[in-house]
Amino acid sequence: MPDLSTVTNGRILYGGDYNPEQWPEETWLEDVRLMKAAGVNSVTLGVFSWAELEPSPGAREFGWLDRLMDLMYENGIGVVLATPTSSPPPWMGHLHPDTLPVDQDGRTEWWGGRQHFSHSSATYRRYAAAITEDLAARYGSHPALTMWHINNEYCTFDWSDEAAARFRDWLQNKYGTLAELNEAWGTAFWSQGYGDWAEIHTPRHAHYLKNPTQVLDFRRFTSDMLLECYAAERDIVRRATPHLPVTTNFMPLWIGQDAWRWAEEEDVVSVDLYPDPRDPLGAQQGALVQDMTRSQARGPWMLMEQAAGPVNWRGVNHPKPRGLNRLWSLQAVARGADAVCYFQWRQSRQGAEKFHSGMVSHAGEEGRTYQEVKQLGAELACISGEVTGSHTANDIAVLHDWHAWWASAQDGRLSSEVDHPDLVKAWHRALWQAHLTTDFAHPEHDLSAYRLVVVPQLYALTDAAIENLIAYVQNGGTLVSGFLTGVADEDDRVRPGGMDVRLRELFGIRTLHEWWPLDAGEGVECDGFRGTLWSEEIEKDEESVTEAAFKGGELDGLPAVLRKGRAWYVSTLPEPEALRGLLGRIAADAGARPVLDGLPDQIEAVRRGDLLFVLNHSREPVSVEVPGTHQDLLTGTAFTDEVTLLRYGVVVLRS
Ligand code: GAL
């Protein structure tokens, strides 16, 4: 099967989305000159070009794209060709309103923006297949073509009548009979029993709380429908070019797609990543997404989009200070990226994203943004030969599962303060700040290669996942879990006792009497730290040990941190420093070590293959001990035992 190495050939891909249809042809020549000077070797064409390619139903305007493909080829720049199906032309919505999605209040999402397509619309799918067929036929053998990029950030929901019809088919396929569905959805509650498939609709606006299992199935259905759209286009391009890889770009930790499932359908896993330059935890947010994407890819992955400067979709959009684009790009490479790409090449002068940065900003060639992009291109070329294709095994895995997230992200819970992605971020942050590198894994994956498995929260778990966790500990692994794990089964049915009995036994919990959520900003004293967000009234069994207890209040003396052998359970969210300390201790006991000892805060060290990346996330110079004599592959500078990293500095060493 083709993969990213088919395209990289020992080079790190460098470039980005190129939208030349926004510019006169003279600018294309200028673009190519600047691209070559910056070491750009890959551009993504056609992401939003449907109206240009098909200006009226069935018409084809390929001339401009022919010229561009040739231009790229003549200049040694590979093309990742996108199917333009994320933004249908206005004529489609106008002639075929059935292609437009409908929100849960029954309102149509009109054209005039983007992503206004119904994943369930047969008409949309027919037009999408036709343009994909024609692109594949026309460019499949073009020498510039290196990879296919299907659609863009699949992220739409649809509550329309046509989606409802497909939802019914999907449910029939899943449950077979209405009796099964009624059982799984618990429709005995509130008189919701269905007597005919035709009565079932998408979970539209309702007077009060909706059936949670219906909502959960609707999320599953939505992910599956989008995946069907992706797979249909992928199969078309695959037939034309079986030797070329296919991808579609994920949004990080996006609720709408089960990315574990999707990644299996891709040849290259790619992601778009936009941490806020002002966020003191921006680097950690980046690391999290990079770890997750590498784990989904099970190897090198593609950073499809990042911003060279500001984005335009936050309330206040800050530029990247000098050096930050380089630092975060090299961080992605350290964590497995073999492609460093941007949205977009040249900053637009018109349209909704004209204040979103490009690799070439409004300031043009002389602007700092392009100058830094150019310098980075040269540096990536220096290390690409030693970096690409390499992969490093980690000792720690953080578990994450979309179905558990979906089941937990519902109204009618004990606390709306508990947010699944926030918990994943908090636990990953603790590991990151303890300088421990981690993979992500699905709870049903083979975990045997890991010394430590960390579960921030898995509210709903299948029996297979529970058995997997238990077997992992029985086979010598160390497991640490946060609260609200194993509460429900895959239908969101609460397990007897409020937590699966096998898991209670694993962690040494005899009875989980009550959950005691905390208010926003409220803390609960525990031995040696403060807990936040949540607490639990737990009665331990004889074999478990209270490692830290709640102090004072109703839960005085009850376990905040409980351990039974190698299984740890944390019934609150310790404040960041405490969680960092706790995980550092558990990891050390499990034999998982940081990449380097004694690292200062703000310094990140990551091993990739035979290389060691050391990154300074602060604006101040920091000295770091690195035993031995080394040469920085980026600058050629040699040093012994200690290296001083300047503001946002990075060194790449052979280790
Ligand atoms: C991504 C998208 C790009 C561009 C970018 C702006 O979500 O794929 O087309 O809109 O965001 O940050």
XYZ file of C-alpha atoms and ligand atoms in Angstrom:
667
model
C 0.000 0.000 0.000
C 1.254 3.501 -0.743
C 1.957 5.642 2.314
C 3.631 8.904 3.226
C 7.064 7.525 2.376
C 5.829 7.028 -1.198
C 5.712 10.812 -1.428
C 8.493 11.986 0.845
C 11.331 9.931 -0.600
C 13.577 11.073 2.217
C 12.384 14.687 2.146
C 10.151 16.389 4.673
C 7.204 17.694 2.680
C 7.074 21.451 2.994
C 4.404 23.707 1.586
C 0.703 24.201 1.969
C -2.712 24.902 0.542
C -2.302 26.892 -2.632
C -5.348 28.726 -3.925
C -4.103 30.259 -7.178
C -7.630 30.749 -8.489
C -7.701 33.807 -6.237
C -4.824 35.393 -8.170
C -3.942 36.501 -11.714
C -1.586 34.232 -13.622
C 1.371 36.660 -13.253
C 1.193 36.019 -9.539
C 1.546 32.269 -10.148
C 5.019 32.834 -11.575
C 5.956 34.988 -8.632
C 4.575 32.283 -6.342
C 6.717 29.606 -7.924
C 9.833 31.749 -7.548
C 9.113 32.338 -3.870
C 8.203 28.702 -3.279
C 11.468 27.492 -4.718
C 13.432 30.002 -2.688
C 11.683 28.762 0.457
C 12.286 25.086 -0.253
C 8.594 24.388 -0.847
C 8.286 20.953 -2.413
C 4.555 20.265 -2.071
C 1.351 22.234 -2.580
C -2.253 21.242 -2.136
C -4.395 22.400 -5.028
C -8.116 22.496 -5.559
C -9.487 22.339 -2.013
C -12.107 24.997 -2.687
C -12.172 25.003 -6.489
C -15.454 23.300 -7.299
C -17.144 26.379 -8.803
C -14.039 27.028 -10.939
C -13.890 23.433 -12.128
C -17.632 22.983 -12.681
C -19.113 26.447 -13.258
C -22.472 24.976 -14.261
C -23.896 21.487 -13.781
C -21.770 18.957 -15.660
C -19.498 21.592 -17.264
C -15.727 21.161 -16.869
C -13.102 23.926 -16.790
C -9.784 22.171 -16.393
C -7.566 24.497 -18.431
C -6.384 26.615 -15.511
C -5.602 23.530 -13.442
C -3.766 21.924 -16.376
C -1.515 24.985 -16.522
C -0.895 24.894 -12.802
C -0.141 21.187 -12.683
C 2.375 21.696 -15.495
C 3.859 24.734 -13.787
C 4.348 22.828 -10.566
C 5.894 19.880 -12.355
C 8.274 22.069 -14.340
C 9.449 23.577 -11.066
C 9.854 20.355 -9.139
C 6.933 20.948 -6.793
C 4.664 17.985 -6.072
C 0.910 18.397 -6.024
C -1.444 17.006 -3.419
C -4.650 17.246 -5.396
C -7.829 17.829 -3.447
C -11.319 16.839 -4.423
C -13.243 20.096 -4.132
C -16.264 18.553 -2.516
C -16.317 20.472 0.749
C -17.695 23.622 -0.861
C -20.285 22.982 -3.583
C -20.911 25.739 -6.145
C -23.937 28.006 -5.623
C -25.785 26.396 -8.527
C -25.973 23.152 -6.607
C -27.913 24.512 -3.643
C -29.990 26.652 -5.972
C -30.990 23.777 -8.274
C -30.941 21.048 -5.646
C -31.983 22.259 -2.197
C -31.798 18.622 -1.100
C -27.989 18.949 -1.099
C -28.122 21.500 1.742
C -27.822 20.384 5.354
C -30.440 21.212 7.962
C -29.639 21.996 11.581
C -31.427 20.553 14.586
C -33.910 23.407 14.619
C -34.868 22.616 11.026
C -33.023 25.612 9.571
C -31.274 25.169 6.229
C -27.558 25.930 6.022
C -27.348 27.977 2.841
C -24.481 28.460 0.428
C -22.400 31.611 0.723
C -19.997 30.115 3.262
C -18.535 26.642 2.897
C -19.229 23.037 3.902
C -22.904 23.457 3.029
C -23.423 19.891 1.905
C -25.604 17.154 3.297
C -23.577 13.993 3.800
C -26.768 12.029 3.219
C -27.853 13.711 0.007
C -27.866 11.301 -2.936
C -27.682 14.297 -5.290
C -24.621 15.726 -3.555
C -22.924 12.343 -3.558
C -23.646 11.917 -7.269
C -22.086 15.280 -8.187
C -19.149 14.665 -5.822
C -18.442 11.290 -7.425
C -18.655 12.739 -10.934
C -16.150 15.556 -10.367
C -13.852 13.151 -8.517
C -14.004 10.680 -11.437
C -13.105 13.418 -13.885
C -10.258 14.795 -11.783
C -8.841 11.295 -11.371
C -9.121 10.600 -15.093
C -7.540 13.881 -16.087
C -4.700 14.093 -13.575
C -4.141 10.502 -12.498
C -1.106 10.175 -14.745
C 0.133 13.747 -14.397
C 3.741 13.635 -13.182
C 3.160 16.423 -10.645
C 0.532 14.441 -8.751
C 1.845 12.890 -5.523
C -1.170 12.321 -3.282
C -4.929 12.789 -3.057
C -6.605 14.961 -0.458
C -10.288 14.113 -0.159
C -12.671 16.944 0.770
C -11.510 19.091 3.699
C -12.060 18.745 7.431
C -15.210 16.617 7.277
C -17.217 18.172 10.061
C -20.851 18.648 9.099
C -23.962 17.438 10.848
C -27.336 17.060 9.217
C -30.789 16.640 10.722
C -32.642 16.777 7.359
C -35.369 14.397 6.183
C -32.936 12.641 3.874
C -30.495 12.230 6.755
C -33.370 10.839 8.821
C -34.088 8.224 6.137
C -30.437 7.204 6.136
C -30.395 7.202 9.934
C -33.269 4.711 9.896
C -31.362 2.464 7.464
C -28.284 2.728 9.650
C -30.309 1.808 12.750
C -32.023 -1.088 11.004
C -28.650 -2.387 10.012
C -27.346 -2.029 13.549
C -30.304 -3.351 15.516
C -32.255 -5.534 13.090
C -35.490 -5.212 15.024
C -37.340 -2.408 16.724
C -37.421 -4.475 19.888
C -33.615 -4.406 19.973
C -33.560 -0.681 19.330
C -36.150 0.042 22.012
C -34.129 -2.019 24.447
C -30.831 -0.316 23.610
C -32.333 3.165 23.720
C -34.221 2.519 26.948
C -37.403 3.842 25.378
C -39.517 2.569 28.273
C -38.466 5.862 29.857
C -40.792 8.806 29.008
C -43.039 6.821 26.709
C -40.589 6.762 23.823
C -41.251 3.242 22.524
C -41.130 3.012 18.729
C -43.697 0.873 16.938
C -42.648 1.623 13.354
C -39.267 2.524 11.873
C -40.904 5.481 10.145
C -41.464 7.103 13.553
C -37.743 7.511 14.123
C -36.180 10.844 13.238
C -32.844 12.534 13.725
C -32.703 13.981 17.265
C -34.126 17.372 16.382
C -34.944 20.219 18.727
C -37.113 18.822 21.525
C -38.992 20.297 24.464
C -36.692 18.816 27.102
C -33.775 16.394 27.362
C -33.400 14.065 24.392
C -32.959 10.320 24.545
C -29.203 10.010 25.199
C -28.733 6.761 23.299
C -30.514 8.191 20.274
C -28.132 11.156 20.417
C -25.180 8.784 20.838
C -26.256 6.720 17.835
C -26.764 9.896 15.838
C -23.151 10.855 16.509
C -22.021 7.408 15.399
C -24.215 7.665 12.323
C -22.836 11.107 11.448
C -19.241 9.904 11.662
C -20.163 6.891 9.517
C -21.990 8.954 6.871
C -19.063 11.309 6.481
C -16.781 8.302 6.281
C -18.961 6.876 3.505
C -18.585 10.153 1.593
C -14.825 10.004 2.075
C -14.567 6.334 1.124
C -16.632 6.801 -2.042
C -14.250 9.471 -3.329
C -11.201 7.607 -2.082
C -12.216 4.483 -3.962
C -12.619 6.456 -7.173
C -9.140 7.981 -6.997
C -7.654 4.683 -5.829
C -8.972 2.916 -8.895
C -7.239 5.495 -11.097
C -3.991 5.684 -9.117
C -3.511 2.649 -6.872
C 0.133 3.650 -6.404
C -0.663 7.016 -4.769
C -1.705 7.584 -1.152
C -4.991 9.149 -0.113
C -5.687 11.329 2.906
C -8.243 13.660 4.391
C -7.310 16.212 7.015
C -8.623 15.866 10.583
C -9.394 18.664 12.943
C -7.712 17.966 16.257
C -9.847 16.334 18.933
C -12.927 17.060 16.840
C -16.086 15.545 18.265
C -17.665 14.683 14.928
C -15.364 11.947 13.649
C -14.190 8.752 15.258
C -10.621 9.349 14.145
C -9.428 5.888 15.218
C -11.909 4.378 12.804
C -11.195 6.915 10.073
C -7.434 6.505 10.287
C -7.832 2.854 9.246
C -9.314 4.079 5.981
C -6.467 6.446 5.134
C -3.058 5.826 3.598
C -1.723 8.966 5.256
C -3.125 10.433 8.447
C -3.088 14.212 8.401
C -4.231 16.919 10.774
C -4.666 20.690 10.962
C -3.184 22.327 14.021
C -3.630 25.884 15.242
C -2.585 26.414 18.876
C -3.023 29.972 20.101
C 0.370 31.742 20.108
C -0.642 33.535 23.318
C -1.693 30.371 25.142
C 0.971 29.477 27.736
C -0.011 25.849 27.084
C 0.006 26.205 23.298
C 3.045 23.949 22.967
C 1.388 21.267 25.062
C -1.823 21.498 23.053
C 0.304 21.010 19.964
C 2.146 18.066 21.508
C -1.150 16.410 22.407
C -2.500 16.611 18.874
C 0.828 15.470 17.463
C 0.921 12.480 19.823
C -2.634 11.590 18.941
C -2.094 11.893 15.199
C 1.131 9.866 15.278
C -0.692 7.167 17.224
C -3.566 7.113 14.745
C -1.051 6.894 11.907
C 1.052 4.319 13.762
C 4.055 6.144 12.352
C 4.888 9.288 10.403
C 2.014 11.659 9.710
C 1.304 14.849 7.852
C 0.832 18.277 9.368
C -1.546 19.388 6.637
C -2.304 22.855 7.953
C -0.868 25.278 10.444
C -0.638 29.064 10.446
C 2.573 30.936 9.721
C 1.119 33.873 11.671
C -2.313 34.723 13.046
C -5.550 32.898 12.355
C -8.723 34.968 12.019
C -11.285 32.895 13.886
C -10.487 33.600 17.534
C -11.892 36.640 19.310
C -8.453 38.242 19.237
C -5.937 36.813 16.772
C -2.300 37.163 17.718
C 0.661 36.793 15.347
C 3.417 34.314 16.063
C 6.390 36.020 17.682
C 9.716 35.622 15.889
C 10.889 32.027 16.100
C 7.608 30.469 17.202
C 6.634 29.153 13.797
C 10.010 27.419 13.544
C 9.754 26.025 17.064
C 6.264 24.596 16.666
C 7.060 23.193 13.224
C 10.132 21.386 14.558
C 8.084 20.169 17.513
C 5.737 18.499 15.019
C 8.691 16.879 13.266
C 10.067 15.698 16.610
C 6.708 14.089 17.320
C 6.552 12.246 14.035
C 5.509 14.639 11.263
C 7.102 13.991 7.881
C 5.215 16.899 6.338
C 5.057 20.490 7.559
C 2.392 22.376 5.659
C 0.294 25.473 6.081
C -3.002 27.007 5.345
C -2.259 28.805 3.083
C 0.567 29.736 0.726
C -0.361 33.342 -0.030
C -2.561 35.383 2.263
C -5.830 36.264 0.534
C -6.814 39.830 -0.246
C -10.505 39.037 -0.376
C -12.938 36.667 1.199
C -13.601 35.533 4.739
C -10.007 34.649 5.533
C -8.154 37.729 4.287
C -6.856 38.399 7.797
C -5.675 34.816 8.233
C -1.942 34.563 7.689
C -0.258 32.835 4.780
C 3.324 31.701 4.226
C 3.533 34.880 2.178
C 1.743 37.547 4.189
C 0.335 40.857 2.951
C 3.865 42.193 3.599
C 5.113 39.942 0.759
C 8.621 38.672 0.151
C 10.268 41.166 2.505
C 7.847 40.416 5.324
C 9.123 38.620 8.427
C 6.633 35.793 7.955
C 7.954 34.750 4.551
C 11.557 35.281 5.635
C 11.066 32.903 8.557
C 9.236 30.412 6.350
C 12.186 30.493 3.985
C 14.706 29.911 6.738
C 12.680 27.013 8.080
C 12.507 25.429 4.624
C 16.303 25.380 4.503
C 16.563 23.903 7.996
C 14.047 21.169 7.316
C 16.057 20.203 4.264
C 19.137 19.802 6.528
C 17.517 17.208 8.771
C 15.044 15.524 6.447
C 17.370 12.733 5.348
C 17.870 11.549 8.913
C 14.339 12.149 10.097
C 11.830 10.901 7.593
C 10.304 7.504 8.102
C 11.612 7.132 11.643
C 9.426 6.285 14.570
C 9.968 5.897 18.292
C 8.191 3.579 20.664
C 6.920 5.185 23.862
C 6.448 3.546 27.257
C 3.230 5.346 28.080
C -0.169 5.365 26.392
C -3.084 7.673 27.114
C -6.416 6.094 26.232
C -9.007 7.975 24.290
C -12.186 6.878 22.555
C -14.758 8.885 20.657
C -17.679 6.687 21.704
C -16.846 7.217 25.373
C -16.617 10.946 24.696
C -19.927 11.006 22.821
C -21.692 9.080 25.552
C -20.389 11.511 28.178
C -21.048 14.721 26.229
C -24.767 14.912 26.939
C -27.191 16.934 28.962
C -28.698 15.471 32.109
C -25.352 14.650 33.765
C -24.349 15.409 37.326
C -21.944 18.145 36.270
C -21.724 20.216 33.132
C -18.271 21.289 34.342
C -16.837 17.877 33.447
C -15.653 18.020 29.862
C -13.984 15.045 28.249
C -11.428 16.915 26.072
C -10.504 19.130 29.021
C -9.708 16.020 31.051
C -7.649 14.508 28.247
C -5.745 17.790 28.040
C -5.227 17.975 31.799
C -3.771 14.465 32.033
C -1.635 14.851 28.931
C -0.399 18.168 30.296
C 0.715 16.465 33.501
C 2.756 13.954 31.501
C 4.131 16.628 29.187
C 5.172 18.805 32.108
C 6.803 15.786 33.741
C 8.820 15.420 30.480
C 7.283 12.043 29.795
C 6.509 11.266 26.183
C 3.363 9.357 25.364
C 1.324 7.706 22.676
C -2.431 7.593 22.520
C -4.344 4.337 22.191
C -7.878 3.050 21.940
C -9.111 1.057 24.951
C -9.427 -2.076 22.815
C -5.926 -1.807 21.342
C -3.133 -4.177 22.293
C -1.509 -2.321 25.198
C 1.145 -4.873 26.030
C 4.027 -2.737 24.744
C 3.367 -0.023 27.332
C 4.692 0.172 30.880
C 2.012 2.650 31.898
C -1.505 3.186 30.585
C -3.302 6.381 31.565
C -7.074 6.805 31.385
C -8.110 10.429 31.894
C -11.743 9.355 31.646
C -13.589 6.668 29.712
C -17.179 7.083 30.808
C -18.545 4.299 28.583
C -16.630 1.104 27.907
C -17.446 -2.073 26.045
C -16.932 -5.419 27.760
C -14.021 -6.039 25.393
C -12.333 -2.821 26.525
C -12.844 -3.660 30.203
C -11.391 -7.136 29.724
C -8.485 -5.582 27.848
C -7.656 -3.225 30.719
C -7.879 -6.013 33.254
C -5.670 -8.320 31.181
C -3.170 -5.508 30.767
C -2.781 -5.145 34.545
C -2.772 -8.917 35.096
C 0.094 -9.150 32.629
C 2.203 -6.701 34.597
C 1.122 -3.308 33.259
C 0.469 -0.262 35.429
C -2.890 1.424 34.927
C -4.028 4.757 36.302
C -7.553 5.970 35.777
C -9.424 9.153 36.472
C -13.006 9.319 37.737
C -16.163 8.499 35.792
C -14.527 5.592 34.014
C -16.492 2.443 33.229
C -19.760 4.009 34.359
C -21.807 2.948 31.337
C -21.865 0.308 28.611
C -21.824 1.102 24.900
C -25.564 1.877 24.924
C -25.031 4.404 27.733
C -26.730 2.066 30.198
C -25.299 2.600 33.687
C -23.406 -0.462 34.888
C -24.753 -1.981 38.119
C -23.174 -0.217 41.079
C -22.418 2.922 39.038
C -19.138 1.508 37.792
C -18.427 -1.835 36.196
C -17.950 -4.469 38.902
C -14.811 -5.886 37.233
C -13.228 -2.444 37.254
C -14.265 -1.825 40.832
C -12.538 -5.054 41.741
C -9.464 -4.074 39.736
C -9.089 -0.752 41.556
C -10.222 -2.044 44.936
C -13.530 -0.187 45.198
C -16.114 -2.145 47.188
C -18.913 0.417 46.893
C -19.225 3.684 45.044
C -21.840 5.290 47.250
C -22.288 8.697 45.599
C -20.613 11.082 43.200
C -19.878 14.506 44.673
C -19.245 16.953 41.841
C -17.622 20.269 42.728
C -18.674 23.705 41.564
C -16.557 25.668 39.113
C -13.549 27.003 41.020
C -14.318 24.927 44.105
C -11.537 22.789 45.549
C -11.424 19.874 47.918
C -8.501 19.310 50.253
C -6.698 16.012 49.902
C -3.511 14.724 51.546
C -0.795 16.852 49.970
C -2.854 18.533 47.235
C -6.137 20.124 46.234
C -8.662 18.297 44.113
C -10.932 20.069 41.657
C -14.024 19.374 39.581
C -15.139 16.127 41.174
C -14.990 13.907 44.253
C -16.462 10.541 45.143
C -17.773 8.718 48.152
C -15.906 5.460 47.777
C -15.635 2.547 50.137
C -12.440 0.653 49.454
C -11.985 -3.080 49.748
C -9.464 -4.864 52.018
C -6.738 -5.115 49.418
C -6.614 -1.546 48.141
C -4.525 1.195 49.716
C -5.597 4.813 50.122
C -2.606 6.703 48.754
C -4.227 10.070 49.413
C -7.466 10.788 51.240
C -9.947 13.660 51.162
C -9.467 15.926 54.160
C -12.408 17.519 55.944
C -15.958 17.800 54.696
C -18.317 14.933 53.993
C -15.685 12.738 52.397
C -13.056 13.112 55.121
C -10.726 10.113 55.090
C -12.161 8.530 51.947
C -9.819 7.773 49.036
C -8.932 10.524 46.568
C -6.160 8.298 45.208
C -6.632 4.582 45.578
C -4.245 1.809 44.562
C -4.597 -1.911 44.347
C -1.335 -3.426 43.156
C -0.558 -1.782 39.839
C -4.046 -0.322 39.334
C -4.545 3.290 40.446
C -7.806 5.190 40.649
C -8.041 8.952 41.123
C -11.469 10.131 42.225
C -10.865 13.860 41.761
C -8.860 16.032 39.368
C -5.700 16.999 41.255
C -4.452 20.504 40.534
C -1.905 20.521 37.686
C 1.271 20.399 39.797
C -0.143 17.585 41.907
C -1.238 15.540 38.925
C 2.171 16.036 37.379
C 3.825 14.818 40.586
C 1.495 11.864 40.926
C 1.931 10.703 37.337
C 5.687 11.260 37.531
C 5.811 8.983 40.569
C 3.594 6.303 39.070
C 5.551 6.389 35.810
C 8.866 6.065 37.641
C 7.538 3.052 39.567
C 6.404 1.539 36.295
C 9.850 2.086 34.777
C 8.830 4.812 32.311
C 11.478 7.532 32.260
C 11.699 11.033 30.801
C 13.878 11.366 27.715
C 16.447 13.393 29.697
C 16.776 13.785 33.453
C 16.696 17.132 35.218
C 15.063 19.070 32.407
C 14.019 22.622 33.278
C 10.362 23.612 32.851
C 9.651 24.937 29.380
C 12.166 22.562 27.862
C 10.808 19.688 25.859
C 12.983 16.744 24.839
C 11.698 14.211 22.345
C 13.396 11.249 20.784
C 12.585 10.356 17.213
C 14.452 7.415 15.738
C 18.144 8.100 16.347
C 17.629 11.814 16.859
C 17.055 13.837 19.991
C 15.116 17.094 19.673
C 15.495 19.607 22.506
C 13.089 22.551 22.333
C 12.938 25.717 24.406
C 9.363 26.928 24.744
C 10.322 30.066 26.651
C 11.402 33.492 25.481
C 14.486 33.345 27.707
C 17.718 31.453 27.000
C 17.913 28.176 28.935
C 20.897 25.872 29.479
C 20.261 22.153 29.326
C 22.556 19.318 30.314
C 22.980 16.806 27.526
C 25.798 14.435 28.449
C 28.442 13.870 25.767
C 29.697 15.776 22.746
C 27.093 16.622 20.128
C 26.571 18.602 17.004
C 23.329 20.404 16.276
C 22.184 19.195 12.877
C 20.336 22.458 12.223
C 23.270 24.828 12.692
C 26.347 22.576 12.774
C 27.302 23.981 16.204
C 29.136 21.510 18.449
C 28.924 21.415 22.259
C 29.855 19.188 25.164
C 27.596 18.215 28.073
C 25.559 21.407 28.051
C 23.719 23.363 25.389
C 22.243 26.832 25.695
C 19.008 27.212 23.814
C 18.131 30.774 22.925
C 14.561 32.126 22.911
C 12.362 29.525 21.212
C 15.540 27.642 20.332
C 15.760 24.069 19.065
C 18.642 21.666 18.625
C 18.511 18.356 16.818
C 21.171 15.878 17.876
C 22.151 12.350 17.041
C 21.564 10.431 20.236
C -9.009 25.079 8.436
C -9.449 24.921 6.999
C -8.765 25.919 6.105
C -8.777 27.281 6.705
C -8.120 27.219 8.064
C -8.077 28.545 8.772
O -10.015 24.681 9.288
O -9.219 23.627 6.534
O -9.426 25.931 4.852
O -10.096 27.732 6.813
O -8.848 26.355 8.881
O -7.451 28.425 10.022
